[in-house]
């Protein structure tokens, strides 16, 4: 099983000007290299054909348009909202219920939270997306799917490039990359990048990040590899809050935005939110072959320090994550046996503070005046341990593929702390213990352990040389996060069983993928938005998710390609009582909020042998309910269009990228709390970025 470098293309892409189609390969869906059309699951591969003409300020630029994904940028910075088939909906920040990998290394914490602060988008070579639960191979918290961000490899070629990108709102995106052999078998990759934007189309919306990455690696004479990845990130992200519509106070900031085109400062009291972080990440992976047996031991470490200001208070956090993963692949006459184990440990030390500078009217905080930390309110220590073992047998015949596997995970949470005070929504100010309006006063502790068994079976049949059909029954589980258990220690483990069938077609001129699925979720953790916009969490008894997805491309003439995707999502609470103001209200039969029933995307791309190219993509997000009660809908948006044009000659490449080409005014997310207050997150206006690349 020697290491092979495959040419990877965008989902369904074809090789222009050749008689055969280059095969796209995924290593994420099965933990081994396999052509995507031979995987009995829904898999998308986003390659550099698409990535090269995107600003890549965040993963939104790469993943936009993949059916089954609901993805929006929170502020045009590196922070995004990401949902796969409804999983991740509960996340008020970060990414939850989805396993995120960096070169196959989990960067999702053991409690299921992922932040993307230390993912350097300038290094991305391709992104693989596996939709549907994948806990069998990747463990608990791969509830909705898996995303693997794969970076440039120092083994690929000697040389590098310099990229300089400049746009409006003082947007900059620069990076320097170089890789070279430095002795027999030794290779070194180096990358330095800076991304920033004032994003002054709305107040308090700046971000910047500086990153340095080293990839010292070694290739043995027989093709075995030892790959290392070391990165340092320093990032600053301002969070502007939402536009408020509150009829009781006569406030309608979203209508003001639509009328004037100017985005006002949030009317919520918390006007100085943000995250300011430093992160160190290290991973080391050995791939060693002994005949038909392949061993892949992996160790990794993350140190993340950050200061966040959020509604109510700020906090400083010091996080250490340690992990090890051993995978073995045995190739035999019937196929491939994959087995291994995973151990991860996460320790978080958190200090919570008051906002130091606030404006108080009649005893209530009406506005923060800075993001400076004030008096200490609480100290907390969280420890999370995850251990899992997995096994999958893939039986492979000329026309059949059968995957059968299972995994057992055990996750332990240990949360303790001491609280002196907290913010009270009823008082509108900070109160000190032992005031009865404050929960968890003084010393507290809680411990909880979850054990998960996740089996899976998938089968694929090759109808013809270009048509494959597949089906799978997959299971997944998701633990509550540390913060959710702190709020509600009685949360149960969420479990899902998914039934999926699909058809895949690969031809040198066209290709398409379809998927039809039914997901039954038990005890899904649901976000309950409280007055003031804060969140609590509870379990929904049962949720049903039905959907259909399509993605296809067609080559009209050499170099000219069109494509489209569509997602139908019918997600409902089958059994759910929502606690509102101390009363449980039955929401059974209601649709899940935020997820549109219909979502469309289409693109056209052209690449000429002279070096000229262009790409145009348009996206439509249908209407959706904005609360669990289904009292009101937001209409979504239609034909949100981005475009790029570029030219390459010799070592130089010049490109222009425009987002929101027609300058639409819309919201990327709308919510409504029980008091009837709506909050809108406005989408960015028309923006542009010009990028010059010199390859050497």
XYZ file of C-alpha atoms in Angstrom:
696
model
C 0.000 0.000 0.000
C 2.478 2.594 -1.115
C 1.591 6.236 -1.023
C 0.075 7.402 -4.302
C -0.588 10.995 -5.299
C -3.859 11.204 -7.211
C -5.109 14.159 -9.269
C -8.234 15.321 -7.437
C -10.919 17.416 -9.024
C -14.060 19.258 -8.006
C -17.110 17.044 -7.496
C -18.019 15.648 -10.874
C -15.244 17.539 -12.697
C -13.761 16.098 -15.859
C -10.321 16.381 -17.418
C -10.618 18.849 -20.255
C -9.093 17.782 -23.544
C -8.570 14.127 -22.592
C -10.339 10.948 -23.588
C -10.728 9.611 -20.045
C -11.924 11.124 -16.856
C -9.457 11.598 -14.031
C -10.766 9.838 -10.952
C -11.482 11.749 -7.778
C -10.372 9.952 -4.640
C -11.478 10.257 -1.010
C -9.509 9.110 2.024
C -12.124 10.326 4.522
C -15.183 8.173 3.868
C -13.454 4.812 4.498
C -10.092 5.840 6.082
C -8.437 4.364 2.968
C -7.979 5.728 -0.545
C -10.978 4.923 -2.711
C -12.593 6.453 -5.777
C -15.652 8.438 -4.715
C -17.929 6.546 -7.097
C -16.973 3.328 -5.261
C -17.951 4.643 -1.796
C -21.423 3.600 -0.537
C -22.043 7.041 0.952
C -22.569 10.635 -0.122
C -19.118 12.157 -0.702
C -18.051 15.497 -2.186
C -14.496 16.488 -3.069
C -13.801 20.195 -3.588
C -10.503 20.584 -5.421
C -8.221 23.397 -6.460
C -10.109 23.963 -9.730
C -12.726 25.725 -7.591
C -10.543 26.849 -4.716
C -8.049 28.785 -6.845
C -10.658 31.394 -7.777
C -12.061 32.001 -4.304
C -10.833 34.571 -1.743
C -10.549 31.736 0.829
C -10.910 34.025 3.808
C -12.796 31.094 5.372
C -14.174 27.627 4.559
C -17.405 29.164 3.280
C -15.596 30.085 0.071
C -14.708 26.424 -0.531
C -17.916 24.702 0.601
C -20.581 27.058 -0.715
C -22.932 25.195 -3.055
C -22.430 21.645 -1.748
C -25.950 20.169 -1.395
C -26.885 19.166 2.137
C -24.611 21.809 3.662
C -26.025 24.987 5.166
C -23.025 27.256 5.508
C -22.811 30.993 6.113
C -20.013 33.349 7.184
C -20.658 34.964 10.548
C -18.709 38.136 9.767
C -16.605 37.423 6.628
C -13.797 36.302 8.958
C -12.685 32.749 9.632
C -15.722 32.028 11.836
C -18.551 30.231 9.997
C -21.904 28.610 10.732
C -21.875 25.067 9.369
C -24.711 22.515 9.282
C -24.802 19.120 7.534
C -28.248 17.557 7.146
C -29.476 19.479 10.181
C -26.527 18.574 12.414
C -24.861 21.653 13.918
C -28.100 23.632 14.143
C -27.799 24.038 17.916
C -24.392 25.790 17.778
C -24.542 29.417 19.019
C -20.831 29.646 18.158
C -18.226 27.365 16.592
C -19.175 24.095 14.884
C -20.885 21.201 16.651
C -22.108 17.686 15.763
C -19.705 17.528 12.790
C -16.228 15.986 12.879
C -13.613 18.328 11.392
C -10.240 16.902 10.359
C -7.032 18.633 9.286
C -5.089 16.186 7.090
C -6.978 13.362 8.766
C -6.223 14.685 12.278
C -9.285 15.467 14.443
C -9.407 19.131 15.414
C -12.854 18.640 16.920
C -12.487 18.625 20.691
C -13.619 15.511 22.604
C -16.830 17.290 23.665
C -17.759 17.959 20.023
C -16.844 21.656 19.642
C -14.716 22.808 16.694
C -13.246 26.254 16.143
C -11.395 27.103 12.944
C -9.018 29.741 14.288
C -5.873 27.748 13.452
C -6.938 26.351 10.046
C -4.836 28.206 7.456
C -7.049 28.406 4.381
C -4.119 29.545 2.194
C -2.684 26.015 2.495
C -5.823 24.153 1.412
C -5.319 21.728 -1.466
C -8.770 20.172 -1.329
C -11.692 19.562 1.040
C -13.522 16.246 1.397
C -17.082 16.143 2.728
C -18.838 12.963 3.871
C -22.527 13.594 4.578
C -24.524 11.562 7.049
C -23.484 10.010 10.377
C -19.987 8.508 10.351
C -19.414 7.591 13.990
C -18.418 4.051 12.940
C -15.029 5.224 11.689
C -14.543 8.675 13.186
C -16.232 8.269 16.541
C -18.809 10.009 18.640
C -19.650 13.557 17.464
C -19.388 12.664 13.761
C -23.156 12.981 14.074
C -23.941 14.783 10.846
C -20.846 14.011 8.825
C -17.119 14.561 8.439
C -15.137 17.338 6.754
C -11.447 16.745 6.036
C -9.350 19.806 5.144
C -6.293 18.575 3.246
C -3.342 20.907 2.830
C -0.501 21.070 0.338
C 2.082 18.331 0.817
C 5.831 19.044 0.844
C 6.269 15.811 -1.159
C 4.408 17.148 -4.189
C 7.073 19.308 -5.847
C 10.005 21.600 -5.213
C 9.144 25.278 -5.379
C 6.533 27.635 -4.109
C 4.561 30.800 -4.682
C 3.841 34.267 -3.373
C 0.235 35.487 -3.316
C -0.774 39.097 -2.734
C -4.473 39.854 -2.397
C -6.100 43.272 -1.912
C -9.781 44.154 -1.734
C -12.240 46.757 -0.533
C -12.821 47.418 3.173
C -9.034 47.071 3.594
C -9.260 43.347 2.938
C -5.897 41.639 2.500
C -4.984 38.006 1.937
C -1.281 37.244 1.473
C 0.823 34.156 1.772
C 4.244 32.731 0.971
C 4.676 28.993 0.433
C 7.823 27.007 -0.329
C 8.686 23.316 -0.252
C 11.972 21.615 -1.015
C 13.913 18.420 -0.395
C 16.689 19.081 2.147
C 18.576 15.808 1.940
C 17.970 12.214 1.011
C 14.350 11.551 1.835
C 13.834 14.755 3.864
C 11.362 17.413 2.737
C 10.361 20.728 4.238
C 7.269 22.803 3.585
C 6.923 26.371 4.882
C 3.944 28.701 4.765
C 3.363 32.186 6.185
C 0.061 33.978 5.734
C -1.892 37.027 6.775
C -5.623 37.609 6.364
C -7.394 40.755 7.473
C -10.377 42.970 6.798
C -11.877 46.043 8.413
C -15.304 44.929 7.103
C -16.391 48.480 7.787
C -19.743 47.977 6.046
C -20.942 47.377 9.614
C -19.607 48.511 13.005
C -17.183 46.354 15.003
C -16.526 43.807 12.313
C -12.745 43.620 11.923
C -10.694 40.478 11.850
C -7.063 39.576 11.299
C -5.015 36.420 11.555
C -1.291 35.702 11.170
C -0.154 32.115 10.702
C 3.126 30.243 10.271
C 3.273 26.566 9.330
C 6.181 24.121 9.029
C 5.893 20.665 7.445
C 9.144 18.748 8.103
C 8.589 15.305 6.593
C 10.449 12.224 5.412
C 9.828 9.712 2.606
C 11.417 6.309 2.902
C 12.845 4.509 -0.097
C 9.852 2.166 -0.335
C 7.315 5.034 -0.336
C 6.499 4.989 3.388
C 6.175 8.455 4.902
C 6.582 10.350 8.163
C 4.552 13.564 7.944
C 4.688 16.382 10.495
C 2.653 19.559 10.711
C 3.463 22.408 13.110
C 1.557 25.689 13.124
C 1.245 28.880 15.152
C -1.703 31.252 14.865
C -2.474 34.628 16.349
C -5.961 35.868 15.569
C -8.336 38.686 16.417
C -12.025 38.558 15.554
C -14.625 41.186 16.371
C -18.250 40.022 16.545
C -20.763 42.756 15.694
C -23.910 41.131 17.093
C -27.323 41.068 15.448
C -29.766 43.633 14.147
C -32.719 43.765 16.532
C -36.420 43.961 15.673
C -38.376 44.532 18.906
C -41.923 45.874 18.431
C -42.329 46.474 22.188
C -39.464 48.986 22.126
C -40.250 50.342 18.654
C -36.930 49.059 17.252
C -36.610 47.745 13.682
C -32.941 47.759 12.724
C -33.325 45.317 9.830
C -35.861 47.521 8.028
C -33.487 50.426 8.548
C -30.738 48.395 6.867
C -32.989 47.480 3.920
C -34.141 51.104 3.540
C -30.807 52.914 3.836
C -28.254 50.232 2.947
C -26.343 51.111 6.112
C -25.942 48.617 8.947
C -26.516 50.180 12.376
C -24.797 49.058 15.536
C -26.649 46.299 17.361
C -29.351 47.478 19.761
C -28.503 44.649 22.168
C -26.454 45.683 25.208
C -23.453 43.541 24.191
C -21.742 45.783 21.661
C -18.114 44.691 22.197
C -18.080 40.955 21.537
C -15.103 39.167 19.998
C -12.432 36.486 20.257
C -8.707 37.093 20.571
C -6.621 33.936 20.435
C -3.253 32.265 20.088
C -2.982 28.622 19.042
C -0.201 26.075 18.645
C -0.952 22.863 16.760
C 1.288 19.851 16.153
C 0.615 16.521 14.464
C 2.915 13.661 13.531
C 1.835 10.717 11.367
C 3.811 7.679 10.253
C 2.630 5.497 7.367
C 4.505 2.179 7.409
C 3.914 -0.880 5.209
C 4.755 -4.517 5.904
C 3.633 -6.307 2.781
C -0.167 -6.271 2.804
C -0.288 -4.710 6.272
C -0.216 -0.929 6.703
C 0.221 0.840 10.062
C -0.663 4.526 10.543
C 0.134 5.750 14.066
C -0.726 9.394 14.709
C -0.211 11.762 17.648
C -1.313 15.382 17.950
C -1.386 18.299 20.356
C -3.279 21.587 20.486
C -2.644 24.504 22.842
C -5.248 27.232 22.492
C -5.431 30.376 24.611
C -8.098 32.951 24.001
C -10.096 35.792 25.518
C -13.740 35.960 24.439
C -16.392 38.564 25.086
C -19.922 37.216 24.626
C -23.387 38.161 25.891
C -23.359 38.722 29.693
C -19.631 38.333 30.342
C -16.137 37.701 29.058
C -13.857 34.765 29.703
C -10.226 33.713 29.414
C -9.589 30.103 28.486
C -6.481 27.941 28.423
C -7.037 24.675 26.509
C -4.777 21.655 26.066
C -5.875 18.804 23.780
C -3.806 15.630 23.444
C -4.648 12.817 21.053
C -3.383 9.544 19.623
C -4.797 7.368 16.884
C -3.526 4.017 15.620
C -4.957 2.653 12.385
C -4.089 -0.622 10.656
C -5.182 -1.667 7.161
C -4.839 -5.272 6.046
C -5.303 -6.041 2.356
C -6.409 -9.605 1.666
C -8.166 -11.656 -1.003
C -11.650 -10.476 0.037
C -10.859 -6.757 0.367
C -9.480 -4.544 3.125
C -9.800 -4.814 6.899
C -9.423 -1.475 8.746
C -9.134 -1.326 12.528
C -7.691 0.890 15.214
C -8.231 2.901 18.357
C -8.411 6.551 19.404
C -7.590 8.330 22.665
C -8.180 12.056 23.238
C -7.926 14.203 26.346
C -9.039 17.803 26.704
C -8.428 20.083 29.683
C -9.896 23.585 29.841
C -9.296 26.181 32.535
C -11.664 29.123 32.314
C -11.984 32.401 34.205
C -15.217 34.381 33.713
C -15.298 38.153 34.144
C -17.689 41.055 34.208
C -17.535 43.615 31.428
C -15.456 46.348 33.049
C -16.980 49.346 31.289
C -20.764 49.468 30.996
C -23.542 52.041 30.797
C -26.251 51.534 33.431
C -29.711 53.119 33.323
C -32.101 52.601 36.254
C -29.984 49.731 37.504
C -29.875 47.817 34.199
C -26.934 47.470 31.810
C -27.987 49.048 28.511
C -24.621 49.010 26.741
C -21.046 47.825 27.048
C -18.448 50.536 26.472
C -15.384 48.358 25.863
C -14.268 44.724 25.736
C -11.997 45.101 28.792
C -12.379 42.523 31.545
C -13.694 43.528 34.938
C -14.053 41.661 38.244
C -13.742 37.885 38.384
C -17.127 36.103 38.489
C -16.254 32.415 38.230
C -13.422 29.898 37.839
C -14.053 26.603 36.076
C -12.057 23.483 35.200
C -13.271 21.005 32.574
C -11.706 17.663 31.719
C -12.972 15.470 28.899
C -11.602 12.030 28.033
C -12.543 10.028 24.953
C -11.491 6.473 24.097
C -12.720 4.457 21.148
C -11.982 1.339 19.121
C -13.200 0.682 15.572
C -13.234 -2.050 12.930
C -14.486 -2.129 9.356
C -14.275 -4.896 6.765
C -14.618 -3.862 3.134
C -15.452 -6.751 0.810
C -14.585 -5.835 -2.777
C -15.459 -7.725 -5.918
C -15.494 -6.712 -9.570
C -18.989 -5.200 -9.382
C -19.770 -5.257 -5.650
C -18.511 -3.357 -2.611
C -19.757 -4.232 0.874
C -18.594 -2.277 3.959
C -19.470 -3.589 7.423
C -18.134 -1.936 10.554
C -18.679 -0.940 14.172
C -17.150 1.256 16.843
C -17.390 1.666 20.611
C -16.640 5.032 22.278
C -16.596 6.081 25.902
C -16.617 9.774 26.810
C -16.219 11.131 30.337
C -16.951 14.736 31.390
C -15.650 16.182 34.642
C -16.711 19.793 35.326
C -15.982 21.697 38.523
C -15.717 25.309 39.566
C -16.481 28.130 41.956
C -18.868 30.977 41.245
C -18.937 34.334 43.041
C -21.508 36.033 40.812
C -23.196 36.164 37.411
C -25.320 38.316 35.135
C -29.082 38.102 35.804
C -31.501 38.758 32.937
C -34.318 39.508 35.347
C -32.203 42.135 37.135
C -30.433 43.309 33.976
C -27.145 43.524 35.864
C -24.520 41.519 37.707
C -25.504 39.926 41.002
C -23.319 38.274 43.605
C -23.855 34.985 45.421
C -25.888 33.846 47.311
C -28.609 35.731 45.429
C -31.342 33.151 44.606
C -31.525 34.393 41.016
C -28.048 32.921 40.355
C -27.621 29.220 39.653
C -24.620 27.090 40.723
C -23.494 29.502 43.435
C -20.156 28.910 45.167
C -18.534 25.473 44.660
C -20.087 23.060 42.147
C -19.080 19.881 40.340
C -20.627 17.354 38.008
C -19.403 14.270 36.206
C -21.054 12.290 33.443
C -20.028 9.360 31.237
C -21.523 8.242 27.925
C -20.905 4.916 26.170
C -21.722 4.660 22.478
C -21.952 1.717 20.062
C -22.034 2.736 16.365
C -22.518 0.000 13.721
C -22.759 0.610 9.972
C -23.319 -1.335 6.750
C -22.991 -0.017 3.204
C -23.296 -1.712 -0.168
C -22.514 -0.518 -3.706
C -23.249 -2.193 -7.042
C -21.706 -1.188 -10.378
C -24.615 -1.285 -12.819
C -22.523 -0.256 -15.825
C -19.031 1.218 -16.307
C -20.474 4.680 -15.541
C -23.473 4.030 -13.231
C -23.184 2.892 -9.602
C -25.996 2.515 -7.082
C -25.483 2.343 -3.323
C -27.251 2.121 -0.018
C -26.211 2.315 3.614
C -27.567 2.099 7.125
C -25.412 4.263 9.399
C -25.531 5.253 13.036
C -24.097 8.156 14.947
C -24.110 9.708 18.370
C -23.433 13.128 19.782
C -22.595 14.032 23.360
C -23.585 17.357 24.863
C -20.666 19.772 24.994
C -19.063 20.905 28.244
C -20.874 24.245 28.083
C -24.234 22.563 27.405
C -23.773 20.173 30.349
C -22.876 23.137 32.542
C -26.191 24.780 31.619
C -28.235 21.561 31.761
C -26.523 18.603 33.499
C -29.461 16.319 32.671
C -28.866 16.255 28.913
C -28.955 12.810 27.337
C -26.840 11.392 24.527
C -28.309 12.120 21.071
C -28.472 9.117 18.738
C -29.255 8.862 15.036
C -29.898 6.033 12.606
C -29.740 6.937 8.919
C -31.054 5.077 5.853
C -29.655 6.275 2.519
C -29.721 5.201 -1.127
C -28.130 6.927 -4.083
C -26.938 6.843 -7.680
C -23.512 7.976 -8.920
C -22.486 8.585 -12.513
C -19.005 9.268 -13.889
C -18.445 9.995 -17.586
C -15.810 12.016 -19.404
C -18.423 14.644 -20.346
C -20.866 14.544 -17.438
C -21.308 13.284 -13.912
C -23.869 13.485 -11.141
C -24.522 12.258 -7.611
C -27.910 11.772 -5.982
C -28.854 10.776 -2.441
C -32.197 10.029 -0.795
C -32.146 9.659 2.988
C -34.204 9.254 6.149
C -32.697 10.025 9.557
C -34.413 9.197 12.850
C -32.897 11.110 15.758
C -33.563 10.345 19.404
C -32.887 12.922 22.140
C -31.437 15.518 19.772
C -29.993 18.424 21.772
C -32.044 21.503 20.831
C -31.110 25.130 21.359
C -33.768 27.177 23.182
C -33.364 30.914 22.558
C -34.248 32.920 25.646
C -35.294 36.571 25.958
C -32.137 38.603 25.415
C -30.838 36.198 22.768
C -29.005 33.793 25.061
C -29.403 30.021 24.823
C -30.348 27.057 26.951
C -30.449 23.448 25.785
C -32.816 20.515 26.132
C -33.411 17.128 24.501
C -36.108 16.665 21.872
C -37.730 13.248 22.232
C -37.633 12.428 18.520
C -36.735 14.226 15.294
C -37.263 12.988 11.749
C -35.167 14.245 8.837
C -35.984 13.341 5.248
C -34.098 14.691 2.286
C -32.935 14.463 -1.301
C -29.689 15.829 -2.764
C -28.421 16.226 -6.306
C -25.143 17.545 -7.716
C -24.178 17.327 -11.368
C -21.909 18.783 -14.035
C -21.817 18.720 -17.829
C -19.028 19.664 -20.220
C -20.601 21.661 -23.048
C -17.412 22.047 -25.071
C -13.761 21.664 -24.257
C -13.028 23.937 -21.306
C -16.648 25.018 -20.733
C -18.588 23.333 -17.941
C -21.922 23.942 -16.225
C -23.178 22.464 -12.990
C -26.061 22.568 -10.547
C -26.982 21.252 -7.127
C -30.229 20.967 -5.191
C -31.174 19.950 -1.656
C -34.644 19.135 -0.351
C -34.759 19.052 3.464
C -37.921 18.035 5.328
C -36.962 18.138 9.018
C -39.602 17.917 11.763
C -39.890 17.434 15.503
C -41.856 14.225 16.001
C -41.902 14.505 19.788
C -40.697 17.699 21.508
C -41.850 19.798 24.476
C -40.101 23.171 24.623
C -39.694 24.822 28.029
C -40.814 28.460 27.760
C -41.115 30.627 30.871
C -41.428 27.603 33.153
C -44.090 25.942 30.970
C -43.537 23.043 28.567
C -45.181 23.699 25.191
C -45.688 20.879 22.698
C -43.814 21.521 19.420
C -44.425 18.062 17.936
C -45.020 18.261 14.187
C -43.209 21.593 13.827
C -40.343 22.070 11.423
C -36.814 22.654 12.648
C -35.926 26.351 12.360
C -33.346 27.875 10.013
C -33.153 24.921 7.575
C -34.839 25.786 4.247
C -36.888 23.097 2.527
C -35.355 24.030 -0.831
C -31.798 25.102 -1.589
C -30.289 25.560 -5.065
C -26.915 26.345 -6.583
C -25.665 26.624 -10.174
C -22.368 27.530 -11.804
C -20.651 27.956 -15.137
C -16.902 27.809 -15.534
C -14.594 28.248 -18.522
C -10.895 27.620 -18.901
C -9.101 28.415 -22.164
C -5.746 27.025 -23.236
C -4.453 30.626 -23.472
C -4.697 30.924 -19.663
C -7.954 32.885 -19.493
C -10.680 31.560 -17.185
C -13.869 32.637 -15.466
C -16.414 31.216 -13.038
C -19.899 32.411 -12.040
C -21.911 30.788 -9.241
C -25.347 31.657 -7.934
C -27.067 30.341 -4.802
C -30.670 30.379 -3.599
C -31.673 29.742 0.024
C -35.401 29.115 0.462
C -37.673 30.332 3.233
C -37.483 28.875 6.738
C -39.080 29.196 10.163
C -37.176 31.371 12.619
C -38.215 29.684 15.881
C -39.180 26.290 17.242
C -42.798 27.458 17.556
C -42.988 28.049 13.770
C -44.692 31.412 14.308
C -42.963 33.218 11.469
C -40.837 32.630 8.370
C -37.916 34.472 6.803
C -38.094 34.499 3.008
C -34.415 33.611 2.481
C -32.683 34.939 -0.627
C -32.498 34.231 -4.364
C -29.611 34.243 -6.831
C -26.843 35.409 -4.528
C -24.095 35.515 -7.138
C -20.317 35.436 -7.026
C -17.970 35.732 -10.000
C -14.283 35.455 -10.766
C -12.104 36.030 -13.786
C -8.426 35.154 -14.099
C -5.477 34.885 -16.443
C -2.329 32.797 -16.177
C 0.830 33.177 -18.191
C 4.166 31.671 -17.353
C 4.825 32.020 -13.640
C 2.210 34.735 -13.103
C -1.490 34.497 -12.350
C -3.886 37.415 -11.901
C -7.487 37.033 -10.732
C -10.427 39.216 -9.722
C -13.085 37.801 -7.378
C -16.412 39.504 -6.634
C -18.884 38.416 -3.968
C -22.581 39.368 -3.938
C -22.234 40.625 -7.498
C -25.635 42.355 -7.582
C -25.267 43.862 -4.087
C -28.315 42.158 -2.573
C -29.470 43.100 0.904
C -30.352 39.995 2.883
C -29.823 38.162 6.177
C -27.664 35.060 6.599
C -29.575 34.081 9.749
C -32.766 35.145 11.529
C -33.937 34.004 14.986
C -36.879 34.854 17.226
C -37.036 34.517 21.010
C -40.169 33.767 23.107
C -40.647 37.481 23.811
C -41.136 38.096 20.083
C -37.771 39.815 19.566
C -36.179 38.963 16.225
C -32.468 39.107 15.488
C -31.052 39.378 11.975
C -27.454 38.782 10.903
C -27.049 40.841 7.711
C -25.152 39.395 4.777
C -22.127 41.232 3.363
C -22.571 43.701 0.474
C -20.761 43.457 -2.846
C -17.052 42.909 -2.203
C -14.022 42.308 -4.385
C -10.503 40.945 -4.074
C -7.674 41.179 -6.620
C -4.945 38.563 -6.265
C -1.546 38.308 -7.947
C 0.330 35.001 -7.730
C 3.961 34.390 -8.669
C 5.021 30.746 -8.883
C 8.662 29.773 -8.565
